[in-house]
Short mmCIF file of C-alpha atoms in Angstrom, two decimals:
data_model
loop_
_atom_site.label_atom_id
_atom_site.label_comp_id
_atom_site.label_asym_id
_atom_site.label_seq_id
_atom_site.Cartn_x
_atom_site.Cartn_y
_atom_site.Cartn_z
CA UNK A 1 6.29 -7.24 12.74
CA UNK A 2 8.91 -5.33 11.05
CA UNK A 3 11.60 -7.07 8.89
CA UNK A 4 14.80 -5.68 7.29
CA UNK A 5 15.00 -6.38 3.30
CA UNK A 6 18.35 -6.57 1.99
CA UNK A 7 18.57 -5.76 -1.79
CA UNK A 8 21.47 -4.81 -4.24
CA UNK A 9 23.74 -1.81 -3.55
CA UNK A 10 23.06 1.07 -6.23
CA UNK A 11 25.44 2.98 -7.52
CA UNK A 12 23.88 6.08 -6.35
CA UNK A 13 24.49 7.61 -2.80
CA UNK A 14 22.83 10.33 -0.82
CA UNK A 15 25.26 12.98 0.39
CA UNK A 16 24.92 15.35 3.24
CA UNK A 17 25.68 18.22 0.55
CA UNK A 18 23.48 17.53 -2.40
CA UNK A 19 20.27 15.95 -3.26
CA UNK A 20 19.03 12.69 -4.75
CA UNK A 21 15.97 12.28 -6.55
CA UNK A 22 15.18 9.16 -9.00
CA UNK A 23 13.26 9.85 -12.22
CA UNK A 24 11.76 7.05 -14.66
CA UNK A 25 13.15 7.03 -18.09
CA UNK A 26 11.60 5.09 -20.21
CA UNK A 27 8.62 3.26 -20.37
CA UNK A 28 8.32 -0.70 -19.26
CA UNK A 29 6.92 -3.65 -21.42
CA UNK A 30 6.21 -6.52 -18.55
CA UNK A 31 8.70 -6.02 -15.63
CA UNK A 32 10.25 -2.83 -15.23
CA UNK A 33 14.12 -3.07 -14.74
CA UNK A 34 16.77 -0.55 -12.83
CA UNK A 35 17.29 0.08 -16.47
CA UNK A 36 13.88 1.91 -16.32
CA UNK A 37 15.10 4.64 -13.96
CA UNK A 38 18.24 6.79 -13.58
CA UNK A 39 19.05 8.25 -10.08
CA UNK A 40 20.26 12.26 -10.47
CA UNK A 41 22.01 14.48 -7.97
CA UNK A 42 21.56 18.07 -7.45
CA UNK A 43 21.92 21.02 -5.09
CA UNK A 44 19.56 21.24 -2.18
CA UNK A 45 17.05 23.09 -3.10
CA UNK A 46 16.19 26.47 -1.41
CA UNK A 47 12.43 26.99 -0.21
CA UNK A 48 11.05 29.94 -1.88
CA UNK A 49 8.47 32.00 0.21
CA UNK A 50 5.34 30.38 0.95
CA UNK A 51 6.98 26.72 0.97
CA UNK A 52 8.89 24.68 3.26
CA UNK A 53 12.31 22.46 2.78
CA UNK A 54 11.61 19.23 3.62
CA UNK A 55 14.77 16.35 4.66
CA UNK A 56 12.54 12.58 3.98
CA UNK A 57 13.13 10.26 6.28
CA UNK A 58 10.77 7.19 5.06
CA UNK A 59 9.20 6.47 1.45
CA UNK A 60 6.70 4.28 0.66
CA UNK A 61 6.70 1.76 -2.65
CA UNK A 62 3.53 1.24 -3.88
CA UNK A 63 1.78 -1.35 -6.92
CA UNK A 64 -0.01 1.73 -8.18
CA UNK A 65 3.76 2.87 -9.13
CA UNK A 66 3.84 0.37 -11.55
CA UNK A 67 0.52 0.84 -13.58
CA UNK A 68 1.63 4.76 -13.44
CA UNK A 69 4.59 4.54 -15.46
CA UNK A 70 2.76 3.18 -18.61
CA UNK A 71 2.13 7.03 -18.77
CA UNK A 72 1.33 8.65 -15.33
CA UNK A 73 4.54 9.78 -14.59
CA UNK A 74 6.64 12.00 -16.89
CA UNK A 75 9.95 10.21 -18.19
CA UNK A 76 13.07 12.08 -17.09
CA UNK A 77 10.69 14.19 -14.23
CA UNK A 78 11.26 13.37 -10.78
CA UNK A 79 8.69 10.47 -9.37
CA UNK A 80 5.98 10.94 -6.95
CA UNK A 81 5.17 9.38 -3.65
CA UNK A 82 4.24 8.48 -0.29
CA UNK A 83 6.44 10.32 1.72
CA UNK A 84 7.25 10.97 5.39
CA UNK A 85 9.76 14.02 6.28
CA UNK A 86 11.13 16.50 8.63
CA UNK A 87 10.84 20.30 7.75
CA UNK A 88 14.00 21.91 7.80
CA UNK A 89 13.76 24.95 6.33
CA UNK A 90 10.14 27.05 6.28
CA UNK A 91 9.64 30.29 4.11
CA UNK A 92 5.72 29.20 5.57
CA UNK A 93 4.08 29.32 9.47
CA UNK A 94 2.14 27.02 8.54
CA UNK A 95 4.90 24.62 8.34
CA UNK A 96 7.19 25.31 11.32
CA UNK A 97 10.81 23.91 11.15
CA UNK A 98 11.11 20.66 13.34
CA UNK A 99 7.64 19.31 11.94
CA UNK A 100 7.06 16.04 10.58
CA UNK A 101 5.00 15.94 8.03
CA UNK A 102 3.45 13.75 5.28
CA UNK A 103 3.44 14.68 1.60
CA UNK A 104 3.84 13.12 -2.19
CA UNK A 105 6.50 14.61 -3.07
CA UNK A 106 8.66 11.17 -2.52
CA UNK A 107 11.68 9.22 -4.81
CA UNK A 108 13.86 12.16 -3.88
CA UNK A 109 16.37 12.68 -0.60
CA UNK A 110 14.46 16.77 0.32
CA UNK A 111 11.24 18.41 -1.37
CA UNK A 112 9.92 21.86 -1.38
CA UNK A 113 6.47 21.31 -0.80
CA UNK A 114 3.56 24.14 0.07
CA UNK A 115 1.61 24.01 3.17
CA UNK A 116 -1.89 22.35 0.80
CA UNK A 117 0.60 19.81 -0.25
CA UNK A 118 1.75 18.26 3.14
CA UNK A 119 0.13 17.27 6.30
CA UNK A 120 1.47 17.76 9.54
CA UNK A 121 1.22 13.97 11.46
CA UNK A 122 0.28 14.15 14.87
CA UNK A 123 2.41 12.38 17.37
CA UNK A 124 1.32 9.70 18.99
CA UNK A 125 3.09 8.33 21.92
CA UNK A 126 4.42 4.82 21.31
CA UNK A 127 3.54 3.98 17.96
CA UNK A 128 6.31 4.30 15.46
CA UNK A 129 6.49 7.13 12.74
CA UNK A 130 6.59 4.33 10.14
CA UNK A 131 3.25 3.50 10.85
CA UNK A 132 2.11 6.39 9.06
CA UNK A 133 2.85 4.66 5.98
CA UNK A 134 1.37 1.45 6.83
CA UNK A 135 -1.90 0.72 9.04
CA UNK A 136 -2.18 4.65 9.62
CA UNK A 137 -1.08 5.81 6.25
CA UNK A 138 -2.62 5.10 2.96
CA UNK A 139 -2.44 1.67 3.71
CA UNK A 140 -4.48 0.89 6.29
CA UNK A 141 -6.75 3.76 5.37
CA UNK A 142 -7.75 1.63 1.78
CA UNK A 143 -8.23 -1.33 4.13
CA UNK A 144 -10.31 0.73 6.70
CA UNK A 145 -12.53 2.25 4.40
CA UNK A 146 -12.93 -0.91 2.13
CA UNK A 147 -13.83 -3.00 5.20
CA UNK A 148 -16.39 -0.02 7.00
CA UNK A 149 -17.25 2.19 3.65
CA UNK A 150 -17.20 -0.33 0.40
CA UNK A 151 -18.05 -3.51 1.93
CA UNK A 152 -19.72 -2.41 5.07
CA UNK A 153 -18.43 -5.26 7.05
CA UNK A 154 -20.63 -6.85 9.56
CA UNK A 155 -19.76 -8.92 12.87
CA UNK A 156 -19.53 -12.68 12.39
CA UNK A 157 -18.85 -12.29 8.27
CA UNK A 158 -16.79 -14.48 6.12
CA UNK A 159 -13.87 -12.67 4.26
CA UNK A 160 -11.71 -13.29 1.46
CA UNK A 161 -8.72 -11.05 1.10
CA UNK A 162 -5.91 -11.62 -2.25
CA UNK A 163 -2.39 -11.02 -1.39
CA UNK A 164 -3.49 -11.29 1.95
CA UNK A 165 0.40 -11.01 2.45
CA UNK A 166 0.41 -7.57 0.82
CA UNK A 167 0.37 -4.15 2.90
CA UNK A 168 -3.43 -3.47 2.22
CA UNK A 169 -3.49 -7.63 2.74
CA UNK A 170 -1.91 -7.43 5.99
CA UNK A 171 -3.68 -4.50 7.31
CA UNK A 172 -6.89 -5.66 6.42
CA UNK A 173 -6.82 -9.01 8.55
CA UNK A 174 -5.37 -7.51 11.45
CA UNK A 175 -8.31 -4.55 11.13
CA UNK A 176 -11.24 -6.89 10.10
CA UNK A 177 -10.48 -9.31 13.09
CA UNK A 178 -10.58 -6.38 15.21
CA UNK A 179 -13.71 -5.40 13.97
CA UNK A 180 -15.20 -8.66 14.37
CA UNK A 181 -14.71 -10.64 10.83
CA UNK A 182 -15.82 -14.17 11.19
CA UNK A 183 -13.43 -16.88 9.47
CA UNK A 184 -10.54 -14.94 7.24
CA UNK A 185 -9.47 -16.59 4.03
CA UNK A 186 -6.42 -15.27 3.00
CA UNK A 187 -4.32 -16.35 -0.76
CA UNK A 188 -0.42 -15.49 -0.99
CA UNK A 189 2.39 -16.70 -3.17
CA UNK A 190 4.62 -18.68 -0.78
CA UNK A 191 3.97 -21.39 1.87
CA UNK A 192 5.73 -19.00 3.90
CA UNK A 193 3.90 -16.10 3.84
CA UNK A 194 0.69 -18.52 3.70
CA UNK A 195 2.00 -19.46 6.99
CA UNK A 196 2.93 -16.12 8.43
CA UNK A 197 -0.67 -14.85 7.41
CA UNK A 198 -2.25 -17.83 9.89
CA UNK A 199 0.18 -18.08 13.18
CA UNK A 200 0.57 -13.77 12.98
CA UNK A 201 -1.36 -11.67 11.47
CA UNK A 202 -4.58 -14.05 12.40
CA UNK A 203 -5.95 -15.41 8.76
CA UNK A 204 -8.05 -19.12 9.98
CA UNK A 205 -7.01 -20.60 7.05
CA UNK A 206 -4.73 -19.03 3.88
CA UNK A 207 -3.43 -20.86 0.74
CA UNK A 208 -0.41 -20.50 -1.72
CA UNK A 209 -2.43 -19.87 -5.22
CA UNK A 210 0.30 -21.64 -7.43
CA UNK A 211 -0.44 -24.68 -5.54
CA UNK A 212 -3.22 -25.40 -8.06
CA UNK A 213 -6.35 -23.55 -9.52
CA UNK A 214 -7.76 -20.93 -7.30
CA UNK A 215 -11.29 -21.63 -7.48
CA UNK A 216 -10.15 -25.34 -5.84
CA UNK A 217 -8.46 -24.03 -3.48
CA UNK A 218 -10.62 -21.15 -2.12
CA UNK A 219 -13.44 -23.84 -2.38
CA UNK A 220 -11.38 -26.19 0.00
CA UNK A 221 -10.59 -23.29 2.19
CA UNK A 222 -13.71 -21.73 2.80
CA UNK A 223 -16.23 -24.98 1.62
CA UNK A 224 -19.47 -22.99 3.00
CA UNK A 225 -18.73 -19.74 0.88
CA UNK A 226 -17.44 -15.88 1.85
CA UNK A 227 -19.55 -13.14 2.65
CA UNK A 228 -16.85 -10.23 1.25
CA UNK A 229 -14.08 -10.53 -1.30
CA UNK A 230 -11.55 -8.07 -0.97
CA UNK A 231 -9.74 -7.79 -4.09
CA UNK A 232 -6.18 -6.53 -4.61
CA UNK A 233 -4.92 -8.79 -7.67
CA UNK A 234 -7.85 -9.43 -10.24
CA UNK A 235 -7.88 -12.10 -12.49
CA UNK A 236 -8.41 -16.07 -11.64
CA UNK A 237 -8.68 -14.25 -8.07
CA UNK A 238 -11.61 -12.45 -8.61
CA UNK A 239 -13.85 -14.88 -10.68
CA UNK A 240 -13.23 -17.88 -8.01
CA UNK A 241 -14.49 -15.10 -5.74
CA UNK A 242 -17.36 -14.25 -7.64
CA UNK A 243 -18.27 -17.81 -7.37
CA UNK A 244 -18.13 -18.46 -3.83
CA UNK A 245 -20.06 -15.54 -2.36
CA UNK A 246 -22.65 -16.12 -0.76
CA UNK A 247 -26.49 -13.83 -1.24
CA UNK A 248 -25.69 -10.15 -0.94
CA UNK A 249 -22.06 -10.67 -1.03
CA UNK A 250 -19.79 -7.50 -1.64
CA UNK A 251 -16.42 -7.56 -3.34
CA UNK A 252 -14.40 -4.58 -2.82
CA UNK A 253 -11.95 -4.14 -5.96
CA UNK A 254 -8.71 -2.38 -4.25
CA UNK A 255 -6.41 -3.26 -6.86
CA UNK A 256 -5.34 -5.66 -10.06
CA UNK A 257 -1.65 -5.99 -8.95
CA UNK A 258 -1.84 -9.14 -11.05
CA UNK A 259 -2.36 -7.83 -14.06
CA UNK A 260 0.24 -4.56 -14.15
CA UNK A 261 2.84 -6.05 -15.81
CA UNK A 262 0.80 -8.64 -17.63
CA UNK A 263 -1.13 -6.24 -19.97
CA UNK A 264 -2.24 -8.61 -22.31
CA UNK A 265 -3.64 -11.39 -19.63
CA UNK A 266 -7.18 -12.88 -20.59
CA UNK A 267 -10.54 -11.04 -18.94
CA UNK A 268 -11.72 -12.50 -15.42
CA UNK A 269 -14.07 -15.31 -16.61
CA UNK A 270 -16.97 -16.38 -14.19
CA UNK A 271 -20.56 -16.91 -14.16
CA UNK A 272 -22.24 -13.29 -14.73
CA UNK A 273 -25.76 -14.90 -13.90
CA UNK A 274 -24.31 -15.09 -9.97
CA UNK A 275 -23.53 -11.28 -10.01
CA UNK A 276 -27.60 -11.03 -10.37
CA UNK A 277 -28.73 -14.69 -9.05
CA UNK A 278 -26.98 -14.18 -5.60
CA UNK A 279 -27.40 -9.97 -5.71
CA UNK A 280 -23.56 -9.43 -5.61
CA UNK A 281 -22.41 -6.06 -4.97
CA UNK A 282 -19.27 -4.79 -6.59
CA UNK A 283 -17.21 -1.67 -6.11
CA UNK A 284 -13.82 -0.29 -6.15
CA UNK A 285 -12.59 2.93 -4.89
CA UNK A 286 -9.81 5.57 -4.77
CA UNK A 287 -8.26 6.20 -1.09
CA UNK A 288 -7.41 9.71 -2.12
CA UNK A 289 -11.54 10.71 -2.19
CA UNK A 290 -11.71 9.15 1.65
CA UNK A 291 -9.30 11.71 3.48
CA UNK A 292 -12.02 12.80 5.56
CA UNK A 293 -11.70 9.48 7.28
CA UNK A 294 -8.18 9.90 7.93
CA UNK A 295 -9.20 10.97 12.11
CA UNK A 296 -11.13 8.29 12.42
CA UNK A 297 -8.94 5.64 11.66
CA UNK A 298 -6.75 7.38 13.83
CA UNK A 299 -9.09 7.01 16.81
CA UNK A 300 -9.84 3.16 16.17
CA UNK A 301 -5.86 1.93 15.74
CA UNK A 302 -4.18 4.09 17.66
CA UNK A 303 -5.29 2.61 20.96
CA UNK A 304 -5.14 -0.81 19.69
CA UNK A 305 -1.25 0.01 18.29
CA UNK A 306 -0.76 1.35 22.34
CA UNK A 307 -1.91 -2.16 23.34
CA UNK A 308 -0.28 -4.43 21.22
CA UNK A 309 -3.43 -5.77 19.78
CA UNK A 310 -2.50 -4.12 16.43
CA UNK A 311 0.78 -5.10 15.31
CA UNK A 312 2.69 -3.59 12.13
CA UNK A 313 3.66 -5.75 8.88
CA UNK A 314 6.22 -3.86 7.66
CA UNK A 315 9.31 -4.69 5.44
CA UNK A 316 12.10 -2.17 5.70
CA UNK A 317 14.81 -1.40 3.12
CA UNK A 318 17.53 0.90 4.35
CA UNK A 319 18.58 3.46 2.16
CA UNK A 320 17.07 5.78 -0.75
CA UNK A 321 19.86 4.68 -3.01
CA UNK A 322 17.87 1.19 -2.70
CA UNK A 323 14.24 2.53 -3.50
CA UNK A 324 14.48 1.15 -6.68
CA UNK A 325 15.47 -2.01 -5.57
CA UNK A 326 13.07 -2.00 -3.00
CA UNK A 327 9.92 -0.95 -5.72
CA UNK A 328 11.24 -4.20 -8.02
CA UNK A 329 10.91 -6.41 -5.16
CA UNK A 330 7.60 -5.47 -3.88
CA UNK A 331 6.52 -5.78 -7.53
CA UNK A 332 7.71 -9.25 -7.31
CA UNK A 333 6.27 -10.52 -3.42
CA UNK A 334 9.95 -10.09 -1.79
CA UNK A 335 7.84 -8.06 1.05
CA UNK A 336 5.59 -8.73 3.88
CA UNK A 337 3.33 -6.61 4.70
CA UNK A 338 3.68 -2.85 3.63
CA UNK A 339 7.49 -2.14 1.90
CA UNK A 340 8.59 0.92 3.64
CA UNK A 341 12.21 2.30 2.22
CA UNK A 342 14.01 4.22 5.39
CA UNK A 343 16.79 6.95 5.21
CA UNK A 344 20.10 5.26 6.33
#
């Protein structure tokens, strides 16, 4: 499913003459504000030789974002991100002028990027370019490789996925009942989304986690225990997790989106004897070290995007003078599934 987010009107605007790129500008404490970034305009930048002019046409918003401007990202430097665009001016074979391609070059209207610094994206017929920054961009390729590489997911297992409602969320229900998963527990922050997880994307049962304390209501959804935890917020998440694994349960740590702006929240408490007592595996992972797994994830959605048995979660904000916007209200749970920002 893709949905159209509207947000507040920026003052900045993209022009068919000049570029726009958004920089941070000071550092956040909590929440970051539009009063953390300032949107510039420039020429178009030529390509010098060896590098190619690229036009973006979609930009992905990420949590990672947020835990990179405590000191990632340079203040007053142009931003980084996912990024899908169309070359439009090559000084490089290697990129030819028409190509789409993928790079991190993102927050900005065109990029000059070198051929080791953007991928071309193959075209497949019927699924839409979007899609290569949700279930066949770096979002689905965390939840592929955390469901085949990290937890090593078996037929007929019991899975637990926080902010179920999320992109990785989203993408790794629809690709763990593909591959099999046995009952999906999913938590998210509204009864909406709690609802949208069970009658689309295919969650068996799902909760809101401010309707009381997690470890209740995990135990109430899934009363006979999970076999994998797949963890993208941390916190009261992960200890209720901890404590209803069953023997030679994995918990794959994707993120702590909880925790970003809450710095000073108390350490996950739970029983350490289980991690030992039940032989609990944990690990977390980068998606940048899995790229050679890129194809294959490829080769198992693709066909099941062609059929319809994969659908995409995607909310879409129109407009790179809204990216900002956009970022702030991902940060907050105003998307479902994977917030995708789209050139107007």
């Amino acid at each position: 499913m893709t949905t159209s987010a509207s947000t507040s009107t920026s003052t900045a605007t993209a022009t068919a003459t000049a570029a726009l790129t958004v920089h941070q500008i000071a550092r956040p404490t909590g929440f970051p504000t539009p009063r953390h970034f300032r949107f510039v305009e420039s020429p178009i930048p030529e390509p010098a030789p060896g590098t190619a002019l690229v036009e973006n046409l979609y930009w992905s918003v990420d949590p990672y974002h947020r835990e990179m401007m405590d000191g990632d990202f340079e203040l007053n430097a142009p931003l980084e991100g996912r990024t899908l665009g169309r070359v439009i001016d090559s000084r490089d074979q290697a990129l030819p002028e028409g190509e789409i391609v993928f790079h991190r070059h993102g927050w900005r209207t065109h990029s000059v990027v070198r051929p080791d610094e953007a991928r071309r994206i193959p075209h497949h017929e019927g699924v839409p370019l979007s899609a290569h920054l949700s279930i066949l961009g770096g979002t689905g390729l965390t939840a592929y490789v955390g469901l085949t590489r990290i937890a090593q997911l078996r037929q007929g297992e019991d899975l637990f996925v926080s902010a179920a409602a999320g992109g990785v969320g989203t993408a790794t229900g629809r690709l763990a009942r593909l591959m099999g998963a046995g009952r999906m527990v999913g938590s998210a922050g509204t009864p909406a989304k709690v609802a949208y997880l069970k009658e689309r994307v295919g969650y068996d049962e799902a909760f809101d986690y401010h309707a009381g304390p997690v470890p209740d209501l995990l135990a109430k959804a899934a009363p006979t225990g999970i076999d994998v935890y797949v963890d993208n917020v941390g916190g009261e998440h992960l200890g209720a997790a901890i404590g209803a694994l069953r023997e030679r349960g994995r918990v794959v740590r994707v993120g702590t989106v909880g925790q970003y702006n809450t710095p000073d929240a108390p350490p996950v408490r739970f029983n350490h004897a289980d991690i030992v007592e039940k032989s609990i595996r944990m690990e977390g992972f980068l998606v940048r070290n899995y790229r050679d797994v890129q194809d294959e994830l490829y080769e198992f959605a693709v066909p099941h995007l062609r059929s319809g048995r994969l659908a995409l979660d995607e909310t879409v904000v129109e407009g790179v003078e809204r990216i900002v916007d956009a970022f702030l209200s991902m940060l907050r749970g105003g998307n479902t599934g994977k917030m995708i920002v789209k050139r107007s």
